[in-house]
C-alpha positions as a Python dict, from the first residue, in 0.01 Angstrom:
ca = {
    (1, 'M'): (0, 0, 0),
    (2, 'I'): (-138, 321, 91),
    (3, 'T'): (-6, 667, 36),
    (4, 'R'): (-100, 1024, 127),
    (5, 'K'): (55, 1359, -101),
    (6, 'L'): (190, 1635, 116),
    (7, 'G'): (169, 1970, 34),
    (8, 'L'): (330, 2193, -254),
    (9, 'G'): (549, 2378, 6),
    (10, 'L'): (766, 2652, -131),
    (11, 'L'): (1000, 2523, -477),
    (12, 'T'): (1254, 2786, -488),
    (13, 'L'): (1480, 2621, -724),
    (14, 'S'): (1813, 2657, -456),
    (15, 'L'): (1950, 2433, -199),
    (16, 'L'): (2001, 2719, 40),
    (17, 'A'): (1604, 2752, 62),
    (18, 'G'): (1675, 2408, 197),
    (19, 'L'): (1948, 2463, 460),
    (20, 'S'): (1843, 2755, 620),
    (21, 'A'): (1838, 2813, 996),
    (22, 'C'): (1508, 2729, 1209),
    (23, 'T'): (1357, 3062, 1257),
    (24, 'D'): (983, 3002, 1321),
    (25, 'K'): (747, 2738, 1358),
    (26, 'D'): (612, 2772, 936),
    (27, 'D'): (996, 2685, 842),
    (28, 'V'): (1148, 2361, 770),
    (29, 'C'): (1458, 2307, 1014),
    (30, 'D'): (1728, 2075, 854),
    (31, 'S'): (1910, 1891, 1133),
    (32, 'A'): (2125, 1766, 897),
    (33, 'A'): (2294, 2049, 814),
    (34, 'G'): (2397, 2110, 1236),
    (35, 'E'): (2100, 2288, 1341),
    (36, 'D'): (1934, 2289, 1695),
    (37, 'C'): (1584, 2124, 1630),
    (38, 'T'): (1488, 2074, 1974),
    (39, 'D'): (1203, 2230, 2107),
    (40, 'T'): (1297, 2567, 2241),
    (41, 'D'): (876, 2715, 2306),
    (42, 'A'): (957, 2711, 2699),
    (43, 'D'): (683, 2928, 2751),
    (44, 'A'): (439, 2650, 2612),
    (45, 'D'): (500, 2445, 2899),
    (46, 'A'): (555, 2674, 3145),
    (47, 'D'): (452, 2642, 3551),
    (48, 'A'): (76, 2831, 3551),
    (49, 'D'): (51, 2837, 3925),
    (50, 'A'): (321, 2984, 4216),
    (51, 'D'): (463, 2667, 4322),
    (52, 'S'): (725, 2584, 4000),
    (53, 'D'): (896, 2361, 4187),
    (54, 'T'): (679, 2063, 4182),
    (55, 'D'): (445, 2098, 3865),
    (56, 'A'): (606, 1854, 3592),
    (57, 'D'): (591, 1926, 3209),
    (58, 'A'): (253, 1761, 3096),
    (59, 'D'): (379, 1637, 2747),
    (60, 'A'): (754, 1547, 2850),
    (61, 'D'): (683, 1180, 2869),
    (62, 'A'): (426, 1146, 2581),
    (63, 'V'): (529, 895, 2334),
    (64, 'F'): (592, 948, 1980),
    (65, 'E'): (316, 729, 1775),
    (66, 'P'): (355, 698, 1391),
    (67, 'Y'): (134, 688, 1179),
    (68, 'R'): (329, 734, 813),
    (69, 'I'): (669, 783, 715),
    (70, 'G'): (797, 976, 445),
    (71, 'F'): (1196, 905, 285),
    (72, 'S'): (1437, 1177, 88),
    (73, 'F'): (1789, 1115, 8),
    (74, 'T'): (2030, 1374, -50),
    (75, 'T'): (2331, 1298, -264),
    (76, 'A'): (2598, 1369, -520),
    (77, 'Y'): (2595, 1159, -842),
    (78, 'T'): (2994, 1237, -1026),
    (79, 'D'): (3167, 907, -1218),
    (80, 'G'): (2910, 689, -1194),
    (81, 'A'): (2784, 662, -826),
    (82, 'Y'): (2653, 852, -530),
    (83, 'G'): (2848, 1044, -309),
    (84, 'P'): (2972, 1355, -115),
    (85, 'F'): (2953, 1651, -197),
    (86, 'V'): (3100, 2017, -8),
    (87, 'A'): (2903, 2247, 194),
    (88, 'S'): (2986, 2629, 168),
    (89, 'D'): (3135, 2596, 467),
    (90, 'G'): (3404, 2392, 379),
    (91, 'T'): (3294, 2068, 564),
    (92, 'E'): (3225, 1722, 360),
    (93, 'V'): (2829, 1600, 360),
    (94, 'R'): (2776, 1237, 276),
    (95, 'P'): (2533, 1067, 124),
    (96, 'Y'): (2180, 1085, 383),
    (97, 'A'): (1845, 1011, 383),
    (98, 'T'): (1570, 1231, 572),
    (99, 'V'): (1299, 1009, 734),
    (100, 'T'): (1004, 1220, 874),
    (101, 'L'): (758, 1034, 1055),
    (102, 'Y'): (391, 1152, 1124),
    (103, 'E'): (147, 1088, 1367),
    (104, 'E'): (-219, 1057, 1265),
    (105, 'A'): (-287, 1403, 1426),
    (106, 'Y'): (-71, 1580, 1193),
    (107, 'F'): (-345, 1520, 919),
    (108, 'E'): (-611, 1660, 1102),
    (109, 'A'): (-412, 1999, 1242),
    (110, 'G'): (-147, 2019, 997),
    (111, 'D'): (101, 2095, 1307),
    (112, 'E'): (438, 2016, 1255),
    (113, 'R'): (456, 1952, 1651),
    (114, 'Y'): (364, 1618, 1539),
    (115, 'T'): (643, 1525, 1286),
    (116, 'C'): (939, 1416, 1403),
    (117, 'T'): (1308, 1365, 1177),
    (118, 'Y'): (1575, 1168, 1149),
    (119, 'F'): (1897, 1119, 966),
    (120, 'A'): (2081, 862, 823),
    (121, 'Y'): (2364, 869, 596),
    (122, 'F'): (2400, 617, 314),
    (123, 'N'): (2644, 415, 181),
    (124, 'E'): (2624, 254, -177),
    (125, 'V'): (2632, -114, -218),
    (126, 'A'): (2532, -209, -534),
    (127, 'V'): (2384, -99, -914),
    (128, 'D'): (2029, -192, -928),
    (129, 'N'): (1752, -34, -1152),
    (130, 'M'): (1487, -206, -916),
    (131, 'G'): (1359, -359, -1200),
    (132, 'L'): (1209, 10, -1376),
    (133, 'D'): (1370, 22, -1758),
    (134, 'D'): (1337, 384, -1800),
    (135, 'L'): (1538, 473, -1440),
    (136, 'W'): (1856, 651, -1490),
    (137, 'Y'): (2063, 543, -1175),
    (138, 'G'): (1970, 335, -912),
    (139, 'A'): (2159, 164, -565),
    (140, 'E'): (2094, -51, -336),
    (141, 'V'): (2217, 154, -42),
    (142, 'E'): (2285, 95, 347),
    (143, 'L'): (2140, 322, 658),
    (144, 'E'): (2417, 412, 877),
    (145, 'D'): (2283, 598, 1186),
    (146, 'A'): (2350, 1033, 1174),
    (147, 'G'): (2360, 1056, 1519),
    (148, 'N'): (2110, 1331, 1478),
    (149, 'T'): (1718, 1341, 1518),
    (150, 'D'): (1433, 1493, 1731),
    (151, 'C'): (1239, 1125, 1738),
    (152, 'T'): (1310, 1027, 2059),
    (153, 'N'): (1025, 936, 2258),
    (154, 'L'): (897, 606, 2020),
    (155, 'N'): (792, 296, 2174),
    (156, 'P'): (1123, 91, 2190),
    (157, 'D'): (908, -232, 2172),
    (158, 'D'): (823, -104, 1860),
    (159, 'W'): (1081, 47, 1734),
    (160, 'G'): (1362, -130, 1848),
    (161, 'A'): (1534, 191, 2025),
    (162, 'T'): (1339, 555, 2097),
    (163, 'D'): (1431, 648, 1786),
    (164, 'P'): (1375, 516, 1494),
    (165, 'S'): (1763, 348, 1437),
    (166, 'G'): (1659, -6, 1586),
    (167, 'F'): (1388, 9, 1271),
    (168, 'L'): (1506, 141, 992),
    (169, 'L'): (1882, -4, 983),
    (170, 'D'): (1794, -336, 984),
    (171, 'T'): (1617, -247, 635),
    (172, 'R'): (1735, -306, 284),
    (173, 'F'): (1672, 25, 81),
    (174, 'A'): (1684, 80, -252),
    (175, 'V'): (1700, 467, -384),
    (176, 'G'): (1698, 560, -806),
    (177, 'F'): (1657, 861, -1037),
    (178, 'G'): (1449, 943, -1329),
    (179, 'P'): (1225, 1119, -1566),
    (180, 'L'): (914, 1229, -1311),
    (181, 'G'): (723, 913, -1273),
    (182, 'P'): (349, 803, -1329),
    (183, 'N'): (250, 914, -913),
    (184, 'T'): (513, 1242, -854),
    (185, 'G'): (503, 1356, -1232),
    (186, 'P'): (103, 1439, -1272),
    (187, 'A'): (-16, 1568, -897),
    (188, 'L'): (313, 1815, -925),
    (189, 'E'): (231, 1930, -1199),
    (190, 'Q'): (-136, 2040, -1096),
    (191, 'A'): (-80, 2150, -772),
    (192, 'V'): (206, 2385, -945),
    (193, 'I'): (-105, 2508, -1191),
    (194, 'D'): (-308, 2517, -914),
    (195, 'A'): (-80, 2784, -745),
    (196, 'E'): (-86, 2973, -1024),
    (197, 'L'): (285, 2905, -1091),
    (198, 'D'): (463, 2829, -1421),
    (199, 'W'): (505, 2494, -1534),
    (200, 'S'): (688, 2484, -1830),
    (201, 'A'): (948, 2793, -1756),
    (202, 'D'): (1016, 2713, -1380),
    (203, 'F'): (938, 2348, -1357),
    (204, 'E'): (930, 2117, -1611),
    (205, 'P'): (1286, 2166, -1700),
    (206, 'Y'): (1437, 2123, -1420),
    (207, 'A'): (1205, 1875, -1186),
    (208, 'F'): (1302, 1463, -1191),
    (209, 'S'): (1120, 1180, -972),
    (210, 'Y'): (1317, 968, -728),
    (211, 'Y'): (1203, 609, -688),
    (212, 'A'): (1259, 408, -328),
    (213, 'A'): (1192, 60, -245),
    (214, 'W'): (1251, -98, 84),
    (215, 'T'): (1235, -503, 209),
    (216, 'K'): (1337, -670, 534),
    (217, 'D'): (1403, -984, 320),
    (218, 'S'): (1786, -1006, 265),
    (219, 'S'): (1728, -1155, -59),
    (220, 'A'): (1422, -993, -176),
    (221, 'A'): (1425, -857, -537),
    (222, 'F'): (1355, -454, -504),
    (223, 'A'): (1139, -499, -782),
    (224, 'D'): (903, -755, -607),
    (225, 'T'): (860, -551, -318),
    (226, 'E'): (526, -354, -285),
    (227, 'T'): (696, -92, -199),
    (228, 'L'): (853, 59, -488),
    (229, 'Y'): (735, 422, -591),
    (230, 'D'): (830, 732, -713),
    (231, 'Y'): (832, 920, -390),
    (232, 'G'): (904, 1230, -495),
    (233, 'Y'): (1088, 1495, -729),
    (234, 'V'): (1435, 1580, -741),
    (235, 'Y'): (1657, 1925, -845),
    (236, 'A'): (1999, 1882, -960),
    (237, 'F'): (2260, 2128, -866),
    (238, 'E'): (2614, 2177, -1051),
    (239, 'M'): (2950, 2094, -882),
    (240, 'E'): (3247, 2217, -933),
    (241, 'D'): (3537, 1971, -947),
    (242, 'D'): (3654, 2005, -573),
    (243, 'L'): (3253, 1870, -507),
    (244, 'T'): (3143, 2253, -408),
    (245, 'L'): (2837, 2369, -526),
    (246, 'S'): (2845, 2598, -828),
    (247, 'V'): (2704, 2969, -835),
    (248, 'D'): (2592, 3224, -1053),
    (249, 'A'): (2697, 3597, -1092),
    (250, 'D'): (2450, 3651, -810),
    (251, 'G'): (2586, 3399, -537),
    (252, 'N'): (2262, 3166, -616),
    (253, 'N'): (2317, 2752, -758),
    (254, 'V'): (2258, 2665, -1107),
    (255, 'A'): (2028, 2408, -1120),
    (256, 'V'): (2028, 2181, -1411),
    (257, 'E'): (1774, 2148, -1678),
    (258, 'A'): (1738, 1776, -1615),
    (259, 'G'): (1397, 1754, -1634),
    (260, 'L'): (1351, 1685, -1997),
    (261, 'G'): (1647, 1526, -2009),
    (262, 'S'): (1707, 1121, -2081),
    (263, 'E'): (2033, 1049, -1831),
    (264, 'M'): (2155, 1100, -1445),
    (265, 'P'): (2298, 1429, -1402),
    (266, 'N'): (2569, 1486, -1253),
    (267, 'G'): (2547, 1742, -978),
    (268, 'L'): (2413, 1720, -655),
    (269, 'M'): (2020, 1599, -585),
    (270, 'D'): (1816, 1792, -399),
    (271, 'S'): (1525, 1602, -341),
    (272, 'R'): (1169, 1675, -201),
    (273, 'I'): (888, 1416, 1),
    (274, 'W'): (538, 1411, -187),
    (275, 'W'): (426, 1085, -139),
    (276, 'I'): (421, 949, 200),
    (277, 'A'): (409, 578, 271),
    (278, 'D'): (126, 356, 525),
    (279, 'L'): (369, 219, 778),
    (280, 'S'): (179, -123, 716),
    (281, 'A'): (459, -129, 410),
    (282, 'F'): (680, -251, 701),
    (283, 'E'): (519, -544, 763),
}
């Protein structure tokens, strides 16, 4: 399976950065938090001439053609299983997967217009370590459409719908967490050093990996698939007994020093995509 590394981005040790509201084109928009991530740049498609009653939006019916796909998973872990957490507004948030699709033009222009995002809740099906001896915890999970996506113009002949649901909900997934893996760990460390950030103080004590695998085969072992990979890195954040996030005296979320640990931490797993997969992995 061919993969490609994404950029380092902003690493803040704060879940709030990942759940911030949409501001401009350089910011990440989190529709899982209920934000409206639809295109609002009306000026970009404005009618160039006076007869505005007849000109159509030139890109309104363009088909989005995915080239690569990335996954991340957000879940609490308590009492030996994945489960919900409570957001700052008191809303219970179920475990969810963030699926990002990239058109080939994204890798030429680095333009977010060539990406779209699909959210799915996931439910734990059964414990499964995917054949990884040093995994802290892993489980097969079942995706469930969250009704939240800006991927709305895919080819239904290829995807089963105009969004990714028809394709993804018919796929078995497993996700697990463990020490920084051989693919993510060295690349992430080098990126942090290249960015002149402090790896040993700000990253190594906190960051660990998430692993994922998937298959269309109803009986295949995830360990036997070619999709099994450490796709990104994770921070864990402390939670109270009522599943709300802990905060310090300054109102910041409290990161768990799990990066150098040897067991799955309790808390909220906030994962970030680092490697993205070739869509041929689903063939």
